[in-house]
CSV table of C-alpha atoms in Angstrom, one decimal:
chain,number,residue,atom,x,y,z
A,6,MET,CA,186.0,-101.9,-152.6
A,7,PRO,CA,185.4,-104.2,-149.6
A,8,LYS,CA,185.7,-101.2,-147.2
A,9,ILE,CA,183.0,-99.3,-149.1
A,10,SER,CA,180.6,-102.3,-149.1
A,11,ALA,CA,181.3,-102.8,-145.3
A,12,LEU,CA,180.6,-99.1,-144.7
A,13,LEU,CA,177.4,-99.2,-146.7
A,14,SER,CA,176.3,-102.4,-144.8
A,15,VAL,CA,176.9,-100.7,-141.4
A,16,VAL,CA,175.0,-97.6,-142.5
A,17,PHE,CA,172.1,-99.7,-143.9
A,18,LEU,CA,171.9,-101.8,-140.7
A,19,SER,CA,172.0,-98.7,-138.5
A,20,LEU,CA,168.9,-97.3,-140.3
A,21,LEU,CA,167.0,-100.5,-139.3
A,22,PHE,CA,167.6,-100.2,-135.6
A,23,LYS,CA,165.9,-97.7,-133.3
A,24,LEU,CA,168.0,-96.8,-130.3
A,25,GLY,CA,165.2,-95.7,-128.0
A,26,ASP,CA,161.5,-95.3,-128.0
A,27,GLY,CA,161.3,-92.2,-125.9
A,28,ILE,CA,161.9,-88.6,-126.8
A,29,ARG,CA,164.7,-86.2,-125.8
A,30,CYS,CA,163.6,-82.9,-124.3
A,31,TYR,CA,165.4,-79.9,-122.8
A,32,VAL,CA,164.8,-79.9,-119.0
A,33,CYS,CA,165.2,-76.6,-117.2
A,34,ARG,CA,163.6,-73.6,-115.4
A,35,SER,CA,164.5,-70.0,-116.4
A,36,ASP,CA,164.3,-68.8,-112.7
A,37,GLU,CA,167.1,-71.3,-111.9
A,38,LEU,CA,169.0,-71.2,-115.3
A,39,PRO,CA,168.7,-67.9,-117.2
A,40,ASP,CA,169.7,-69.6,-120.5
A,41,CYS,CA,166.4,-71.6,-120.3
A,42,GLY,CA,164.3,-68.5,-120.9
A,43,ASP,CA,163.7,-66.6,-124.1
A,44,PRO,CA,166.1,-66.1,-125.9
A,45,PHE,CA,167.0,-69.8,-125.4
A,46,ASN,CA,170.6,-71.0,-125.4
A,47,PRO,CA,170.6,-74.8,-126.1
A,48,GLY,CA,174.3,-75.1,-125.6
A,49,ARG,CA,174.0,-74.4,-121.9
A,50,VAL,CA,170.8,-76.3,-121.1
A,51,PRO,CA,170.7,-80.1,-120.4
A,52,SER,CA,168.7,-82.4,-122.6
A,53,SER,CA,167.3,-85.7,-121.2
A,54,GLU,CA,165.8,-88.9,-122.5
A,55,CYS,CA,162.2,-89.0,-121.3
A,56,ASP,CA,161.1,-92.3,-119.7
A,57,ASN,CA,159.1,-91.3,-116.6
A,58,PHE,CA,161.2,-93.1,-114.1
A,59,PHE,CA,162.2,-96.0,-116.3
A,60,THR,CA,158.7,-97.4,-116.5
A,61,GLN,CA,156.6,-95.5,-119.0
A,62,GLN,CA,157.4,-93.8,-122.3
A,63,THR,CA,156.3,-90.3,-123.0
A,64,PHE,CA,156.1,-89.0,-126.6
A,65,THR,CA,155.9,-85.3,-126.0
A,66,CYS,CA,158.0,-82.4,-124.6
A,67,PHE,CA,156.6,-79.3,-123.1
A,68,LYS,CA,157.5,-75.6,-122.8
A,69,ALA,CA,155.4,-73.4,-120.4
A,70,THR,CA,155.8,-69.7,-119.9
A,71,GLN,CA,154.0,-68.0,-117.0
A,72,TYR,CA,154.1,-64.6,-115.5
A,73,ALA,CA,154.8,-65.0,-111.8
A,74,ALA,CA,156.4,-62.7,-109.1
A,75,GLY,CA,156.8,-59.8,-111.6
A,76,GLN,CA,158.7,-61.8,-114.3
A,77,TYR,CA,158.1,-64.4,-116.9
A,78,VAL,CA,159.3,-67.9,-115.9
A,79,THR,CA,159.8,-70.6,-118.6
A,80,VAL,CA,159.9,-74.2,-117.7
A,81,ARG,CA,160.9,-76.9,-120.2
A,82,GLY,CA,160.8,-80.7,-119.8
A,83,CYS,CA,159.3,-84.1,-120.6
A,84,ALA,CA,155.5,-84.0,-120.6
A,85,PRO,CA,154.1,-85.9,-117.6
A,86,PHE,CA,151.9,-88.2,-119.6
A,87,THR,CA,152.2,-91.9,-119.4
A,88,THR,CA,151.1,-94.4,-122.0
A,89,ASP,CA,148.7,-95.9,-119.4
A,90,VAL,CA,146.6,-92.8,-119.3
A,91,PHE,CA,147.4,-91.2,-122.6
A,92,PRO,CA,148.3,-93.6,-125.4
A,93,GLY,CA,151.1,-92.5,-127.8
A,94,ASN,CA,148.8,-91.4,-130.6
A,95,MET,CA,146.7,-89.3,-128.2
A,96,GLN,CA,149.9,-87.6,-126.9
A,97,LYS,CA,150.9,-86.8,-130.5
A,98,GLY,CA,147.4,-85.5,-131.1
A,99,MET,CA,147.7,-82.9,-128.3
A,100,VAL,CA,150.7,-81.2,-129.9
A,101,GLY,CA,150.3,-77.5,-130.1
A,102,SER,CA,150.2,-74.3,-128.1
A,103,TYR,CA,147.6,-73.5,-125.5
A,104,TRP,CA,147.1,-69.9,-124.3
A,105,LYS,CA,145.5,-68.3,-121.3
A,106,GLY,CA,146.1,-64.6,-121.4
A,107,THR,CA,149.8,-64.1,-121.7
A,108,ASN,CA,150.7,-67.5,-120.3
A,109,VAL,CA,151.3,-70.3,-122.8
A,110,MET,CA,151.9,-74.1,-122.6
A,111,SER,CA,153.2,-75.8,-125.7
A,112,LEU,CA,153.5,-79.6,-126.5
A,113,CYS,CA,155.7,-81.0,-129.2
A,114,ASP,CA,156.7,-84.5,-130.4
A,115,PHE,CA,160.2,-84.6,-131.8
A,116,ALA,CA,163.7,-84.6,-130.2
A,117,ASN,CA,164.5,-81.4,-128.4
A,118,CYS,CA,161.5,-79.7,-129.9
A,119,ASN,CA,160.9,-77.6,-126.8
A,120,SER,CA,163.9,-75.4,-127.5
A,121,ALA,CA,162.3,-72.3,-129.1
A,122,VAL,CA,159.8,-71.3,-131.7
A,123,SER,CA,160.1,-73.5,-134.8
A,124,ASN,CA,160.2,-72.0,-138.3
A,125,LYS,CA,160.0,-75.3,-140.1
A,126,VAL,CA,158.4,-75.4,-143.5
A,127,THR,CA,155.8,-78.2,-143.7
A,128,TRP,CA,154.7,-80.0,-146.8
A,129,MET,CA,151.2,-78.8,-146.3
A,130,GLY,CA,152.4,-75.2,-146.2
A,131,VAL,CA,154.4,-75.7,-149.4
A,132,LEU,CA,151.3,-77.3,-151.1
A,133,VAL,CA,149.0,-74.4,-150.1
A,134,LEU,CA,151.6,-71.8,-151.2
A,135,THR,CA,152.1,-73.5,-154.5
A,136,LEU,CA,148.3,-73.8,-155.2
A,137,THR,CA,147.8,-70.1,-154.2
A,138,VAL,CA,150.6,-69.0,-156.6
A,139,PHE,CA,149.2,-71.1,-159.5
A,140,ARG,CA,145.7,-69.8,-158.8
A,141,LEU,CA,146.9,-66.2,-159.0
A,142,TYR,CA,148.6,-66.7,-162.4
């Protein structure tokens, strides 16, 4: 019994501590590392803690795809925003995809979120779907 209570204490205390304030992002270029493009292979692409040279936190990752020199090039990394210019809440408010023709720049705000298209189900989506189903019947 003492082992279980000690384990539960360690688990509980670990939930109280935050190891880092930054975000982890994949950092690569598809013209240098083919696994960085689409389809994306996360097992062969490095992930880094974003801290903008150990001085400023960043709260967003980016993925940009641009047609250049006859091919699509994808670049992934830590967004170059500092908290001096863009406060954390403003960075999180800029999350989304921005298109210009076939070129796209996406910003996201959770660990390694710049990997590929996310198919996550949101609570708002579930709520809308539930209300729609109840309205139909």
